[in-house]
Amino acid sequence: PVSDAAERLMLENFNKFDRGEEPTGRVDLRVGY
């Protein structure tokens, strides 16, 4: 399972993508981290 911190970062990046912003952290969606 993904750690809480990684999950928060991933959700944060998804929210930024929705707003058309550049994510602050890189999340490799291919491996789910």
PDB file of C-alpha atoms in Angstrom, residues 9-10 13 23-33:
ATOM      1  CA  LEU A   9       1.298  14.101  -2.424  1.00  0.00           C
ATOM      2  CA  MET A  10      -0.392  12.212  -5.245  1.00  0.00           C
ATOM      3  CA  ASN A  13      -0.623  16.760  -7.616  1.00  0.00           C
ATOM      4  CA  PRO A  23       2.874  19.737  -9.626  1.00  0.00           C
ATOM      5  CA  THR A  24       5.445  20.457  -6.943  1.00  0.00           C
ATOM      6  CA  GLY A  25       6.424  16.796  -6.689  1.00  0.00           C
ATOM      7  CA  ARG A  26       6.909  14.152  -9.352  1.00  0.00           C
ATOM      8  CA  VAL A  27       4.597  11.173  -9.065  1.00  0.00           C
ATOM      9  CA  ASP A  28       5.226   8.216 -11.341  1.00  0.00           C
ATOM     10  CA  LEU A  29       1.702   7.030 -12.059  1.00  0.00           C
ATOM     11  CA  ARG A  30       3.040   3.916 -13.787  1.00  0.00           C
ATOM     12  CA  VAL A  31       4.200   2.490 -10.454  1.00  0.00           C
ATOM     13  CA  GLY A  32       1.621   4.311  -8.331  1.00  0.00           C
ATOM     14  CA  TYR A  33       4.122   6.167  -6.154  1.00  0.00           C
TER      15      TYR A  33
END
